[in-house]
C-alpha angles and dihedrals in degrees: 000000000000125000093268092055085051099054101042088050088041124192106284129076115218107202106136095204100233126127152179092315093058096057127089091231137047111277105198097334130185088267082071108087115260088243089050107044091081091064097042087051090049094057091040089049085041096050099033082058094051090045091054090046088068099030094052119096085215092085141051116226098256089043087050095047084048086057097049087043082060099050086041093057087039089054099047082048101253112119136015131263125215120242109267132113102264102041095051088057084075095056092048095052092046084051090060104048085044088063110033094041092231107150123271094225083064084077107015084063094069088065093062100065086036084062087043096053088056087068119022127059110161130062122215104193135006081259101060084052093049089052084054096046090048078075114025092057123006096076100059085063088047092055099051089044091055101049088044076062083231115153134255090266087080101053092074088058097040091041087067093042087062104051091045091059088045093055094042086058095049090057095048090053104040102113090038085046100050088036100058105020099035077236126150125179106172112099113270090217084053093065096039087051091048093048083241123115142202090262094059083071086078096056126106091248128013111266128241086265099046091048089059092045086049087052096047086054087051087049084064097037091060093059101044080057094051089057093041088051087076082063103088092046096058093048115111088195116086091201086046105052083050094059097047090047096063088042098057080046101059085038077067106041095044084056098055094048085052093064091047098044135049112234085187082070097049135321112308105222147180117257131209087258095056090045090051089051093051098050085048097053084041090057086064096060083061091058 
């Protein structure tokens, strides 16, 4: 590898060593058919490593979108990546889509709205996030949809389950969000209107005004579900439809625990009972 390579790699590596049980949804899980999982773990490796490229202090944000450019051209099989954990994540999803013939943008998608979190940290309207969104999560429901070999008419539905989630996420992680990355997603216009502002987010609860902000978002949220909930039904794949299913459950449920409890006091989260009544509504879907 010559000096340029090197310095575009870099020396750390930025896997955060996290994996499917830190996450709110099912990653893979043992409703994914046993032929199929390896895949599913490559593109979540693949897209846990490019989240933490952007998310990492290591790097600059040139230095960061450098390094996306790098896992983008690995995965479209143009240039080589070194072997270390986090760039290799990048062959092995390339690999993947290679085999099964899923489209690249459903991963190199996800690289988009990574270049776009190295430079920009604040959201001015519920459209700018959607457009986000567009990127950061609806592909990971896209890509899913295509190895299950299911058709386009699924991609509407699934594209509002994963904004939702996506949504959903960025709730639960707004104090950590604007604490650590300086990153805020709520609409600015929102918390004017609301008479809120970014800087409530560092309090100790949410305030009056961000509460209403949080429950404008949840507004949103509901009907993106509502959508989402036509998912299960349009699925061939009986695993499949059961996966989606429990995840349009928790989306629900998540929501719901959103509107009862602050995210700005501590991390808003799913518990066991939420996860056991969403496997039993999703039973019903089987029926």
């Amino acid at each position: 590898m010559n000096t340029d390579e090197q310095d575009v790699w870099g020396s750390a590596d930025v896997s955060s060593g996290k994996d499917a049980g830190d996450e709110n949804f099912p990653v893979g899980s043992l409703l994914i058919s046993r032929r199929l999982r390896p895949h599913v773990h490559a593109y979540y490796d693949f897209a846990r490593v490019i989240d933490d490229i952007v998310d990492t202090d290591q790097l600059d944000p040139p230095a960061k979108i450098a390094r996306l450019d790098a896992m983008e051209a690995v995965v479209h099989g143009t240039r080589l990546a070194p072997h270390r954990a986090d760039a290799q994540t990048a062959v092995r999803v390339g690999q993947t889509l290679r085999e099964t013939g899923v489209p690249t943008t459903t991963a190199t998608d996800l690289i988009v709205a990574f270049r776009q979190d190295a430079v920009k940290n604040r959201y001015d309207s519920w459209e700018e996030l959607e457009e986000y969104c567009r990127y950061s999560a609806n592909p990971v429901g896209r890509f899913l949809l295509e190895l299950h070999g299911e058709d386009a008419g699924t991609f509407g539905p699934s594209d509002a389950l994963c904004t939702a989630l996506q949504v959903l996420n960025h709730l639960q992680d707004c104090a950590d969000d604007l604490r650590n990355l300086d990153r805020c997603y709520l609409p600015r216009p929102w918390l004017a209107q609301a008479g809120a502002s970014i800087d409530d987010l560092r309090g100790r609860h949410a305030s009056p005004g961000l509460r209403r902000v949080f429950n404008q978002l949840l507004d949103r949220v509901d009907e993106l579900n509502r959508r989402a909930s036509l998912l299960p039904g349009l699925i061939r794949d009986r695993r499949m439809r059961m996966e989606a299913a429990v995840i349009v459950g928790l989306s629900k449920r998540l929501a719901t625990r959103l509107r009862g409890e602050d995210p700005v006091a501590g991390r808003v989260k799913l518990s066991r009972a939420d996860v056991l009544a969403a496997l039993a509504g999703a039973v019903r879907t089987l029926v």
